[in-house]
Tab-separated table of C-alpha atoms in Angstrom:
chain	number	residue	atom	x	y	z
A	824	UNK	CA	-62.804	-74.695	-54.666
A	825	UNK	CA	-59.877	-74.418	-57.082
A	826	UNK	CA	-62.282	-73.348	-59.802
A	827	UNK	CA	-63.653	-70.607	-57.549
A	828	UNK	CA	-60.150	-69.415	-56.671
A	829	UNK	CA	-59.227	-69.329	-60.349
A	830	UNK	CA	-62.233	-67.170	-61.171
A	831	UNK	CA	-61.436	-64.860	-58.259
A	832	UNK	CA	-57.879	-64.407	-59.513
A	833	UNK	CA	-59.151	-63.705	-63.024
A	834	UNK	CA	-61.574	-61.139	-61.645
A	835	UNK	CA	-58.792	-59.452	-59.679
A	836	UNK	CA	-56.627	-59.307	-62.820
A	837	UNK	CA	-59.510	-57.769	-64.801
A	838	UNK	CA	-60.144	-55.200	-62.057
A	839	UNK	CA	-56.439	-54.307	-62.011
A	840	UNK	CA	-56.414	-53.920	-65.806
A	841	UNK	CA	-59.518	-51.733	-65.611
A	842	UNK	CA	-57.966	-49.636	-62.826
A	843	UNK	CA	-54.717	-49.247	-64.730
A	844	UNK	CA	-56.581	-48.341	-67.897
A	845	UNK	CA	-58.708	-45.814	-66.061
A	846	UNK	CA	-55.628	-44.345	-64.372
A	847	UNK	CA	-53.883	-44.097	-67.714
A	848	UNK	CA	-56.912	-42.385	-69.276
A	849	UNK	CA	-57.245	-39.903	-66.406
A	850	UNK	CA	-53.527	-39.161	-66.523
A	851	UNK	CA	-53.586	-38.682	-70.272
A	852	UNK	CA	-56.655	-36.475	-69.980
A	853	UNK	CA	-55.086	-34.129	-67.459
A	854	UNK	CA	-51.776	-34.082	-69.332
A	855	UNK	CA	-53.076	-33.814	-72.891
A	856	UNK	CA	-56.648	-32.535	-72.812
A	857	UNK	CA	-55.412	-29.028	-73.514
A	858	UNK	CA	-53.700	-30.285	-76.674
A	859	UNK	CA	-56.841	-32.150	-77.775
A	860	UNK	CA	-59.120	-29.161	-77.288
A	861	UNK	CA	-56.700	-26.398	-78.297
A	862	UNK	CA	-55.034	-27.868	-81.369
A	863	UNK	CA	-54.781	-25.364	-84.267
A	864	UNK	CA	-58.031	-25.440	-86.188
A	865	UNK	CA	-60.166	-26.488	-83.223
A	866	UNK	CA	-63.624	-24.881	-83.714
A	867	UNK	CA	-63.832	-24.365	-79.953
A	868	UNK	CA	-60.908	-21.971	-79.862
A	869	UNK	CA	-59.825	-21.006	-83.390
A	870	UNK	CA	-61.436	-19.086	-86.245
A	871	UNK	CA	-59.881	-19.677	-89.688
A	872	UNK	CA	-56.694	-20.964	-88.073
A	873	UNK	CA	-56.249	-17.971	-85.758
A	874	UNK	CA	-56.911	-17.843	-82.042
A	875	UNK	CA	-60.575	-16.910	-81.824
A	876	UNK	CA	-61.038	-15.427	-78.376
A	877	UNK	CA	-59.481	-12.813	-76.160
A	878	UNK	CA	-57.707	-9.507	-76.604
A	879	UNK	CA	-54.062	-8.435	-76.571
A	880	UNK	CA	-52.907	-5.156	-75.003
A	881	UNK	CA	-49.588	-3.415	-74.463
A	882	UNK	CA	-47.999	-2.874	-71.032
A	883	UNK	CA	-50.228	0.185	-70.420
A	884	UNK	CA	-53.468	-1.433	-71.553
A	885	UNK	CA	-53.468	-0.007	-75.097
A	886	UNK	CA	-55.452	-2.390	-77.318
A	887	UNK	CA	-53.253	-4.103	-79.893
A	888	UNK	CA	-55.511	-6.903	-81.134
A	889	UNK	CA	-59.086	-8.071	-80.547
A	890	UNK	CA	-59.494	-11.719	-81.563
A	891	UNK	CA	-62.885	-12.531	-80.075
A	892	UNK	CA	-64.662	-12.763	-83.434
A	893	UNK	CA	-62.514	-11.483	-86.273
A	894	UNK	CA	-59.007	-10.115	-86.022
A	895	UNK	CA	-59.367	-6.422	-85.204
A	896	UNK	CA	-56.062	-4.627	-84.947
A	897	UNK	CA	-55.285	-1.287	-83.303
A	898	UNK	CA	-56.759	1.813	-84.906
A	899	UNK	CA	-53.334	3.438	-85.372
A	900	UNK	CA	-51.759	2.282	-88.626
A	901	UNK	CA	-48.183	2.707	-87.355
A	902	UNK	CA	-48.988	0.692	-84.258
A	903	UNK	CA	-50.563	-2.083	-86.329
A	904	UNK	CA	-47.467	-2.292	-88.501
A	905	UNK	CA	-45.020	-2.097	-85.588
A	906	UNK	CA	-46.430	-5.085	-83.669
A	907	UNK	CA	-47.432	-7.315	-86.572
A	908	UNK	CA	-44.366	-9.546	-86.279
A	909	UNK	CA	-45.510	-10.411	-82.743
A	910	UNK	CA	-49.256	-10.692	-83.375
A	911	UNK	CA	-49.312	-12.196	-86.873
A	912	UNK	CA	-51.273	-11.152	-89.941
A	913	UNK	CA	-54.668	-12.216	-91.269
A	914	UNK	CA	-53.283	-14.528	-93.945
A	915	UNK	CA	-50.998	-16.528	-91.663
A	916	UNK	CA	-47.819	-15.404	-93.463
A	917	UNK	CA	-46.523	-14.277	-90.083
A	918	UNK	CA	-47.219	-16.460	-87.083
A	919	UNK	CA	-47.820	-15.421	-83.499
A	920	UNK	CA	-46.150	-18.193	-81.480
A	921	UNK	CA	-46.666	-16.459	-78.129
A	922	UNK	CA	-50.437	-16.322	-78.630
A	923	UNK	CA	-50.531	-19.988	-79.642
A	924	UNK	CA	-48.283	-20.921	-76.713
A	925	UNK	CA	-50.676	-19.318	-74.239
A	926	UNK	CA	-53.890	-20.395	-75.980
A	927	UNK	CA	-55.082	-22.383	-72.890
A	928	UNK	CA	-54.602	-19.352	-70.631
A	929	UNK	CA	-56.216	-16.924	-73.097
A	930	UNK	CA	-59.109	-19.262	-73.850
A	931	UNK	CA	-59.567	-19.948	-70.156
A	932	UNK	CA	-59.123	-23.710	-70.327
A	933	UNK	CA	-58.667	-26.131	-67.477
A	934	UNK	CA	-59.223	-29.918	-67.450
A	935	UNK	CA	-62.231	-29.666	-65.076
A	936	UNK	CA	-64.178	-26.754	-66.565
A	937	UNK	CA	-63.047	-27.082	-70.182
A	938	UNK	CA	-62.924	-23.928	-72.320
A	939	UNK	CA	-64.934	-21.780	-69.952
A	940	UNK	CA	-64.219	-18.454	-71.701
A	941	UNK	CA	-65.339	-19.490	-75.184
A	942	UNK	CA	-68.353	-17.561	-76.377
A	943	UNK	CA	-67.683	-14.793	-73.846
A	944	UNK	CA	-65.120	-12.061	-73.733
A	945	UNK	CA	-62.167	-14.424	-73.578
A	946	UNK	CA	-58.978	-13.449	-71.780
A	947	UNK	CA	-56.749	-10.413	-71.956
A	948	UNK	CA	-53.081	-10.989	-72.648
A	949	UNK	CA	-50.937	-8.054	-71.588
A	950	UNK	CA	-47.571	-7.755	-73.318
A	951	UNK	CA	-44.406	-6.125	-72.024
A	952	UNK	CA	-44.222	-4.018	-75.207
A	953	UNK	CA	-44.960	-0.305	-75.127
A	954	UNK	CA	-47.176	0.885	-77.981
A	955	UNK	CA	-45.566	4.318	-77.760
A	956	UNK	CA	-42.070	2.864	-78.076
A	957	UNK	CA	-43.066	0.562	-80.928
A	958	UNK	CA	-44.356	3.516	-82.925
A	959	UNK	CA	-41.262	5.597	-82.119
A	960	UNK	CA	-38.972	2.759	-83.216
A	961	UNK	CA	-40.845	2.131	-86.456
A	962	UNK	CA	-40.733	5.820	-87.338
A	963	UNK	CA	-37.023	5.991	-86.474
A	964	UNK	CA	-36.181	2.976	-88.660
A	965	UNK	CA	-37.807	4.645	-91.662
A	966	UNK	CA	-36.861	2.846	-94.884
A	967	UNK	CA	-34.070	0.845	-93.269
A	968	UNK	CA	-34.278	-2.938	-93.037
A	969	UNK	CA	-33.351	-4.533	-89.735
A	970	UNK	CA	-34.390	-4.486	-86.123
A	971	UNK	CA	-34.310	-2.229	-83.077
A	972	UNK	CA	-34.964	-3.638	-79.631
A	973	UNK	CA	-34.843	-2.455	-76.009
A	974	UNK	CA	-35.295	-4.582	-72.909
A	975	UNK	CA	-35.019	-4.274	-69.153
A	976	UNK	CA	-31.802	-6.081	-68.247
A	977	UNK	CA	-32.983	-6.651	-64.663
A	978	UNK	CA	-36.471	-8.067	-65.317
A	979	UNK	CA	-36.139	-9.344	-68.890
A	980	UNK	CA	-39.170	-7.367	-70.117
A	981	UNK	CA	-38.964	-6.537	-73.824
A	982	UNK	CA	-40.207	-2.956	-74.038
A	983	UNK	CA	-39.658	-2.555	-77.748
A	984	UNK	CA	-38.734	-4.885	-80.623
A	985	UNK	CA	-39.476	-3.643	-84.127
A	986	UNK	CA	-38.689	-5.436	-87.364
A	987	UNK	CA	-38.523	-3.775	-90.768
A	988	UNK	CA	-39.710	-3.990	-93.436
A	989	UNK	CA	-43.215	-4.478	-92.161
A	990	UNK	CA	-46.681	-3.672	-93.443
A	991	UNK	CA	-50.177	-2.785	-92.310
A	992	UNK	CA	-52.136	-6.020	-91.741
A	993	UNK	CA	-55.318	-4.101	-92.578
A	994	UNK	CA	-53.874	-3.007	-95.930
A	995	UNK	CA	-51.466	-5.715	-97.063
A	996	UNK	CA	-49.377	-4.784	-100.127
A	997	UNK	CA	-48.623	-7.169	-102.982
A	998	UNK	CA	-45.490	-8.518	-101.364
A	999	UNK	CA	-45.082	-11.553	-103.589
A	1000	UNK	CA	-45.435	-9.401	-106.689
A	1001	UNK	CA	-43.109	-6.656	-105.477
A	1002	UNK	CA	-40.082	-6.150	-107.726
A	1003	UNK	CA	-38.508	-3.212	-105.880
A	1004	UNK	CA	-37.117	-5.224	-102.975
A	1005	UNK	CA	-38.850	-2.922	-100.495
A	1006	UNK	CA	-40.567	-5.888	-98.837
A	1007	UNK	CA	-37.717	-8.387	-99.031
A	1008	UNK	CA	-37.868	-10.553	-95.915
A	1009	UNK	CA	-41.030	-8.865	-94.664
A	1010	UNK	CA	-42.356	-12.130	-93.234
A	1011	UNK	CA	-39.291	-12.596	-90.971
A	1012	UNK	CA	-39.094	-11.358	-87.392
A	1013	UNK	CA	-35.517	-10.163	-87.593
A	1014	UNK	CA	-35.166	-9.809	-83.822
A	1015	UNK	CA	-35.801	-13.498	-83.192
A	1016	UNK	CA	-35.294	-15.280	-86.512
A	1017	UNK	CA	-32.220	-13.598	-88.013
A	1018	UNK	CA	-28.491	-14.002	-87.442
A	1019	UNK	CA	-26.171	-11.159	-88.457
A	1020	UNK	CA	-22.451	-10.760	-88.972
A	1021	UNK	CA	-21.748	-8.669	-85.855
A	1022	UNK	CA	-18.696	-6.675	-86.876
A	1023	UNK	CA	-16.989	-4.749	-84.095
A	1024	UNK	CA	-19.765	-5.155	-81.523
A	1025	UNK	CA	-18.285	-8.659	-81.176
A	1026	UNK	CA	-15.162	-7.064	-79.699
A	1027	UNK	CA	-17.164	-6.851	-76.466
A	1028	UNK	CA	-17.096	-10.675	-76.390
A	1029	UNK	CA	-13.386	-10.821	-77.188
A	1030	UNK	CA	-12.603	-8.176	-74.568
A	1031	UNK	CA	-14.590	-10.135	-71.959
A	1032	UNK	CA	-12.684	-13.322	-72.846
A	1033	UNK	CA	-9.358	-11.480	-72.610
A	1034	UNK	CA	-10.214	-10.014	-69.215
A	1035	UNK	CA	-11.012	-13.471	-67.839
A	1036	UNK	CA	-8.202	-15.394	-69.534
A	1037	UNK	CA	-5.183	-13.078	-69.904
A	1038	UNK	CA	-4.062	-11.882	-66.426
A	1039	UNK	CA	-2.142	-8.794	-67.543
A	1040	UNK	CA	-4.352	-7.732	-70.464
A	1041	UNK	CA	-5.093	-4.327	-68.937
A	1042	UNK	CA	-1.375	-3.560	-68.605
A	1043	UNK	CA	-0.520	-4.525	-72.168
A	1044	UNK	CA	-0.036	-2.119	-75.069
A	1045	UNK	CA	-0.524	-2.822	-78.763
A	1046	UNK	CA	1.058	-1.283	-81.845
A	1047	UNK	CA	-1.092	-0.605	-84.903
A	1048	UNK	CA	0.478	0.437	-88.205
A	1049	UNK	CA	-2.826	-0.020	-90.013
A	1050	UNK	CA	-1.909	-3.511	-91.280
A	1051	UNK	CA	-1.022	-6.750	-89.495
A	1052	UNK	CA	0.651	-9.232	-91.831
A	1053	UNK	CA	-0.369	-12.893	-91.561
A	1054	UNK	CA	1.360	-14.021	-94.747
A	1055	UNK	CA	-1.315	-14.804	-97.324
A	1056	UNK	CA	-3.829	-12.423	-95.763
A	1057	UNK	CA	-3.702	-9.250	-93.702
A	1058	UNK	CA	-5.779	-7.793	-90.889
A	1059	UNK	CA	-6.341	-4.127	-91.608
A	1060	UNK	CA	-7.527	-1.013	-89.795
A	1061	UNK	CA	-8.968	2.124	-91.351
A	1062	UNK	CA	-5.993	4.032	-89.958
A	1063	UNK	CA	-2.694	3.519	-88.148
A	1064	UNK	CA	-3.579	3.937	-84.469
A	1065	UNK	CA	-0.012	3.816	-83.181
A	1066	UNK	CA	0.506	2.523	-79.636
A	1067	UNK	CA	-2.701	1.760	-77.720
A	1068	UNK	CA	-3.623	0.465	-74.298
A	1069	UNK	CA	-6.215	-2.283	-74.040
A	1070	UNK	CA	-8.953	0.216	-73.227
A	1071	UNK	CA	-7.914	2.545	-76.039
A	1072	UNK	CA	-7.888	-0.359	-78.481
A	1073	UNK	CA	-11.465	-1.133	-77.461
A	1074	UNK	CA	-12.742	2.450	-77.669
A	1075	UNK	CA	-11.076	3.081	-81.029
A	1076	UNK	CA	-12.087	-0.378	-82.279
A	1077	UNK	CA	-8.588	-1.225	-83.463
A	1078	UNK	CA	-8.634	-4.384	-85.573
A	1079	UNK	CA	-4.878	-4.882	-85.372
A	1080	UNK	CA	-4.875	-4.738	-81.574
A	1081	UNK	CA	-7.746	-7.226	-81.341
A	1082	UNK	CA	-5.959	-9.519	-83.776
A	1083	UNK	CA	-2.998	-9.510	-81.374
A	1084	UNK	CA	-5.380	-10.312	-78.509
A	1085	UNK	CA	-6.803	-13.174	-80.576
A	1086	UNK	CA	-3.271	-14.525	-81.054
A	1087	UNK	CA	-2.968	-14.774	-77.271
A	1088	UNK	CA	-6.379	-16.357	-76.778
A	1089	UNK	CA	-6.290	-18.893	-79.603
A	1090	UNK	CA	-9.321	-20.214	-81.453
A	1091	UNK	CA	-10.448	-22.849	-78.955
A	1092	UNK	CA	-10.282	-20.527	-75.952
A	1093	UNK	CA	-12.195	-17.853	-77.850
A	1094	UNK	CA	-14.901	-20.375	-78.768
A	1095	UNK	CA	-15.047	-21.651	-75.183
A	1096	UNK	CA	-15.752	-18.156	-73.866
A	1097	UNK	CA	-18.298	-17.470	-76.587
A	1098	UNK	CA	-20.121	-20.601	-75.446
A	1099	UNK	CA	-19.778	-19.620	-71.777
A	1100	UNK	CA	-21.284	-16.202	-72.451
A	1101	UNK	CA	-24.246	-17.761	-74.295
A	1102	UNK	CA	-23.718	-15.552	-77.339
A	1103	UNK	CA	-24.479	-18.347	-79.812
A	1104	UNK	CA	-27.318	-19.988	-77.904
A	1105	UNK	CA	-30.899	-20.033	-79.081
A	1106	UNK	CA	-33.037	-18.187	-76.535
A	1107	UNK	CA	-36.460	-19.642	-75.729
A	1108	UNK	CA	-39.292	-17.634	-74.214
A	1109	UNK	CA	-43.090	-17.556	-74.481
A	1110	UNK	CA	-43.170	-20.317	-77.107
A	1111	UNK	CA	-40.525	-18.541	-79.220
A	1112	UNK	CA	-37.095	-19.971	-79.997
A	1113	UNK	CA	-34.580	-17.622	-81.568
A	1114	UNK	CA	-32.053	-18.386	-84.285
A	1115	UNK	CA	-28.684	-19.682	-83.130
A	1116	UNK	CA	-25.383	-17.908	-83.693
A	1117	UNK	CA	-22.199	-19.238	-85.233
A	1118	UNK	CA	-18.431	-19.045	-84.903
A	1119	UNK	CA	-15.572	-21.046	-86.451
A	1120	UNK	CA	-12.340	-20.264	-84.640
A	1121	UNK	CA	-11.025	-23.482	-83.121
A	1122	UNK	CA	-8.519	-25.141	-85.431
A	1123	UNK	CA	-8.563	-22.250	-87.895
A	1124	UNK	CA	-5.614	-20.350	-89.315
A	1125	UNK	CA	-4.353	-17.478	-87.120
A	1126	UNK	CA	-5.702	-14.842	-89.511
A	1127	UNK	CA	-9.159	-16.456	-89.427
A	1128	UNK	CA	-9.092	-16.513	-85.619
A	1129	UNK	CA	-8.130	-12.838	-85.691
A	1130	UNK	CA	-11.050	-11.935	-87.937
A	1131	UNK	CA	-13.403	-14.002	-85.739
A	1132	UNK	CA	-12.267	-12.022	-82.689
A	1133	UNK	CA	-13.048	-8.855	-84.645
A	1134	UNK	CA	-16.570	-10.072	-85.476
A	1135	UNK	CA	-16.040	-11.115	-89.076
A	1136	UNK	CA	-14.944	-14.432	-90.685
A	1137	UNK	CA	-17.874	-16.852	-90.087
A	1138	UNK	CA	-19.330	-15.051	-87.042
A	1139	UNK	CA	-23.121	-14.729	-86.773
A	1140	UNK	CA	-25.180	-13.508	-83.816
A	1141	UNK	CA	-28.899	-13.351	-83.174
A	1142	UNK	CA	-30.033	-9.883	-82.004
A	1143	UNK	CA	-32.104	-11.239	-79.104
A	1144	UNK	CA	-29.315	-13.468	-77.797
A	1145	UNK	CA	-26.757	-10.691	-78.132
A	1146	UNK	CA	-29.038	-8.250	-76.328
A	1147	UNK	CA	-29.236	-10.757	-73.476
A	1148	UNK	CA	-25.417	-10.908	-73.350
A	1149	UNK	CA	-25.008	-7.126	-73.311
A	1150	UNK	CA	-27.724	-6.861	-70.660
A	1151	UNK	CA	-25.762	-9.285	-68.492
A	1152	UNK	CA	-22.769	-6.940	-68.576
A	1153	UNK	CA	-24.980	-4.107	-67.334
A	1154	UNK	CA	-26.433	-6.436	-64.699
A	1155	UNK	CA	-23.093	-7.336	-63.122
A	1156	UNK	CA	-22.501	-10.479	-65.190
A	1157	UNK	CA	-25.914	-12.105	-64.604
A	1158	UNK	CA	-28.402	-12.646	-67.415
A	1159	UNK	CA	-32.086	-11.799	-67.425
A	1160	UNK	CA	-33.972	-14.027	-69.848
A	1161	UNK	CA	-36.258	-11.974	-72.104
A	1162	UNK	CA	-40.022	-12.300	-72.203
A	1163	UNK	CA	-42.847	-10.545	-74.025
A	1164	UNK	CA	-46.008	-11.794	-72.291
A	1165	UNK	CA	-46.552	-10.133	-68.930
A	1166	UNK	CA	-49.880	-11.529	-67.710
A	1167	UNK	CA	-53.179	-13.065	-68.834
A	1168	UNK	CA	-56.544	-12.637	-67.151
A	1169	UNK	CA	-59.889	-14.267	-67.904
A	1170	UNK	CA	-62.590	-12.319	-66.141
A	1171	UNK	CA	-61.447	-11.964	-62.545
A	1172	UNK	CA	-59.120	-14.945	-62.758
A	1173	UNK	CA	-55.438	-14.534	-63.540
A	1174	UNK	CA	-54.424	-17.516	-65.634
A	1175	UNK	CA	-50.804	-16.491	-66.205
A	1176	UNK	CA	-48.255	-14.109	-64.732
A	1177	UNK	CA	-44.643	-13.826	-65.800
A	1178	UNK	CA	-42.324	-14.550	-62.924
A	1179	UNK	CA	-38.845	-14.011	-64.302
A	1180	UNK	CA	-36.268	-15.561	-62.060
A	1181	UNK	CA	-32.645	-14.622	-61.627
A	1182	UNK	CA	-30.658	-15.780	-64.627
A	1183	UNK	CA	-27.252	-17.378	-64.779
A	1184	UNK	CA	-23.897	-15.801	-64.084
A	1185	UNK	CA	-21.911	-15.831	-67.321
A	1186	UNK	CA	-18.909	-13.767	-66.248
A	1187	UNK	CA	-17.245	-12.535	-63.090
A	1188	UNK	CA	-18.714	-9.409	-61.556
A	1189	UNK	CA	-15.331	-7.706	-61.837
A	1190	UNK	CA	-15.220	-8.481	-65.578
A	1191	UNK	CA	-18.677	-6.964	-66.015
A	1192	UNK	CA	-17.683	-3.839	-64.083
A	1193	UNK	CA	-14.581	-3.308	-66.224
A	1194	UNK	CA	-16.622	-3.748	-69.404
A	1195	UNK	CA	-19.227	-1.303	-68.111
A	1196	UNK	CA	-16.504	1.288	-67.673
A	1197	UNK	CA	-14.968	0.535	-71.086
A	1198	UNK	CA	-18.315	0.885	-72.839
A	1199	UNK	CA	-19.021	4.096	-70.956
A	1200	UNK	CA	-15.617	5.534	-71.898
A	1201	UNK	CA	-16.204	4.607	-75.540
A	1202	UNK	CA	-19.270	6.855	-75.652
A	1203	UNK	CA	-17.941	9.622	-73.431
A	1204	UNK	CA	-14.415	9.898	-74.838
A	1205	UNK	CA	-14.816	8.704	-78.417
A	1206	UNK	CA	-18.395	8.984	-79.715
A	1207	UNK	CA	-19.198	11.974	-77.499
A	1208	UNK	CA	-21.942	12.311	-74.889
A	1209	UNK	CA	-23.535	14.965	-77.075
A	1210	UNK	CA	-24.697	12.068	-79.264
A	1211	UNK	CA	-27.091	11.154	-76.447
A	1212	UNK	CA	-28.087	14.389	-74.650
A	1213	UNK	CA	-29.589	13.805	-71.230
A	1214	UNK	CA	-28.693	10.097	-71.205
A	1215	UNK	CA	-25.795	8.121	-69.747
A	1216	UNK	CA	-25.038	5.639	-72.509
A	1217	UNK	CA	-22.518	2.792	-72.566
A	1218	UNK	CA	-22.179	1.352	-76.070
A	1219	UNK	CA	-20.151	-0.106	-78.925
A	1220	UNK	CA	-20.694	0.270	-82.655
A	1221	UNK	CA	-19.976	-2.186	-85.436
A	1222	UNK	CA	-19.570	-1.961	-89.186
A	1223	UNK	CA	-20.040	-5.514	-90.425
A	1224	UNK	CA	-18.639	-6.380	-93.842
A	1225	UNK	CA	-20.974	-8.858	-95.557
A	1226	UNK	CA	-19.328	-9.382	-98.950
A	1227	UNK	CA	-17.494	-7.710	-101.796
A	1228	UNK	CA	-19.555	-5.024	-103.471
A	1229	UNK	CA	-22.107	-4.956	-100.652
A	1230	UNK	CA	-22.672	-2.141	-98.229
A	1231	UNK	CA	-21.789	-3.087	-94.612
A	1232	UNK	CA	-24.441	-3.761	-92.009
A	1233	UNK	CA	-24.551	-1.087	-89.321
A	1234	UNK	CA	-24.644	-2.418	-85.744
A	1235	UNK	CA	-24.914	-0.676	-82.387
A	1236	UNK	CA	-25.489	-2.109	-78.919
A	1237	UNK	CA	-25.172	-1.152	-75.267
A	1238	UNK	CA	-27.167	-0.011	-72.268
A	1239	UNK	CA	-28.114	2.970	-70.140
A	1240	UNK	CA	-26.210	3.542	-66.906
A	1241	UNK	CA	-29.052	5.594	-65.412
A	1242	UNK	CA	-30.381	3.709	-62.371
A	1243	UNK	CA	-34.005	4.556	-63.119
A	1244	UNK	CA	-33.679	3.191	-66.669
A	1245	UNK	CA	-32.059	-0.284	-66.543
A	1246	UNK	CA	-32.353	-0.760	-70.296
A	1247	UNK	CA	-30.164	-2.521	-72.864
A	1248	UNK	CA	-30.546	-1.983	-76.597
A	1249	UNK	CA	-29.466	-3.297	-79.974
A	1250	UNK	CA	-29.817	-1.838	-83.465
A	1251	UNK	CA	-29.090	-3.872	-86.619
A	1252	UNK	CA	-29.471	-2.087	-89.959
A	1253	UNK	CA	-28.860	-4.042	-93.133
A	1254	UNK	CA	-26.824	-2.241	-95.823
A	1255	UNK	CA	-26.558	0.629	-93.372
A	1256	UNK	CA	-22.898	1.538	-93.700
A	1257	UNK	CA	-20.981	2.802	-90.665
A	1258	UNK	CA	-22.461	1.602	-87.385
A	1259	UNK	CA	-22.310	4.735	-85.263
A	1260	UNK	CA	-23.166	7.193	-88.018
A	1261	UNK	CA	-26.214	5.217	-89.104
A	1262	UNK	CA	-27.533	3.746	-85.862
A	1263	UNK	CA	-27.210	6.630	-83.381
A	1264	UNK	CA	-29.713	8.928	-85.170
A	1265	UNK	CA	-32.135	5.989	-85.308
A	1266	UNK	CA	-31.683	4.967	-81.673
A	1267	UNK	CA	-31.653	8.405	-80.050
A	1268	UNK	CA	-35.351	9.347	-80.469
A	1269	UNK	CA	-36.391	5.919	-79.170
A	1270	UNK	CA	-34.233	6.272	-76.052
A	1271	UNK	CA	-35.600	9.778	-75.527
A	1272	UNK	CA	-39.112	8.350	-75.739
A	1273	UNK	CA	-38.102	5.752	-73.139
A	1274	UNK	CA	-36.973	8.528	-70.820
A	1275	UNK	CA	-40.253	10.439	-71.287
A	1276	UNK	CA	-42.329	7.332	-70.575
A	1277	UNK	CA	-40.364	6.288	-67.491
A	1278	UNK	CA	-40.184	9.834	-66.145
A	1279	UNK	CA	-43.974	10.133	-66.409
A	1280	UNK	CA	-44.642	6.796	-64.704
């Protein structure tokens, strides 16, 4: 009897082990089968290392890439070049992380049916990008190096994000052998992978921190003689502005006034607000993680803190993250996380749809409203509304010094106050010189194209 009981117990143990093993296998299968089938190089899904099924279209259905057999790009050469940093090239020098991220949805994979779209038409991934805007932005950038991006600050849709220099993936130049520098950094998506010295566009961050931390900041006045002496080093302005209010100091981009504001904030408080506003954070969306920003203000000498508040010293910002911050100002202090993939369909089945949720509040609504007005006044009273005919623009320029003997980077960011066009923008032009003078002529035709598109829709 004891022998029989012992065998029964052993059998129960073996059955339990088998059940646990089977449960583990089933769990692993449902959790990881997509990774097993869809790993890069899988013959079921990839051709020569690239996703081998499906098509990619813009927000209006314009074909950008057909990857069912070989990589077939759009017929328009400018369009091919303008979207290459999102779709990748034939040689794999530029990756397409969003396509890889959504490989299961494009291939039509599920754990029960497997890769049910392989060998057929595959899926269609629709992007938030506008082909028309991409072309307009690439033409506007011309020979400049940098990035120009526009996104909807309410929904997070990236309508346009162009990186230059770029090239035609159907006619790749000899980039590695180029000695002119025309293709320097051509493999980098500057919108997501770069971090720039911001220059005076960073004064938006400092102004936001001052509004939330210094109770009487809007009643204060500041005196600018053109130089603010810190002993071993000075903070300088291009001219002596005289006595300025807080709003005037912002519109005229007075370095001396913002140095005095930095003295009141201190390095740690400035850094705390920079962190609160998410300016330095990496932004993750659609399998893409952007470069992080940088600031060193806490514990630094007063003159270094002053230059940090002005957007110099060790400051670095990523264009995508900064666009998100500026969009939050336009959106009443609440962020809208960016995204570039709108939806994916395989046959009649929708395998993915972007559902952007409400972002986080990074500043008080009152702070955002004051900044909206300050940015609007900067354009209306200082830059001139004639710079943007037919548009209600709120913006700030920056001229970012990047080293002795080097031409400054030109920066420009802001948003449209027109209700039917809830769009924020950023322009970063390397070696561009003065921010407003360089960036406005580049940005204007792209914004006008936006207005034409949205008016027609």
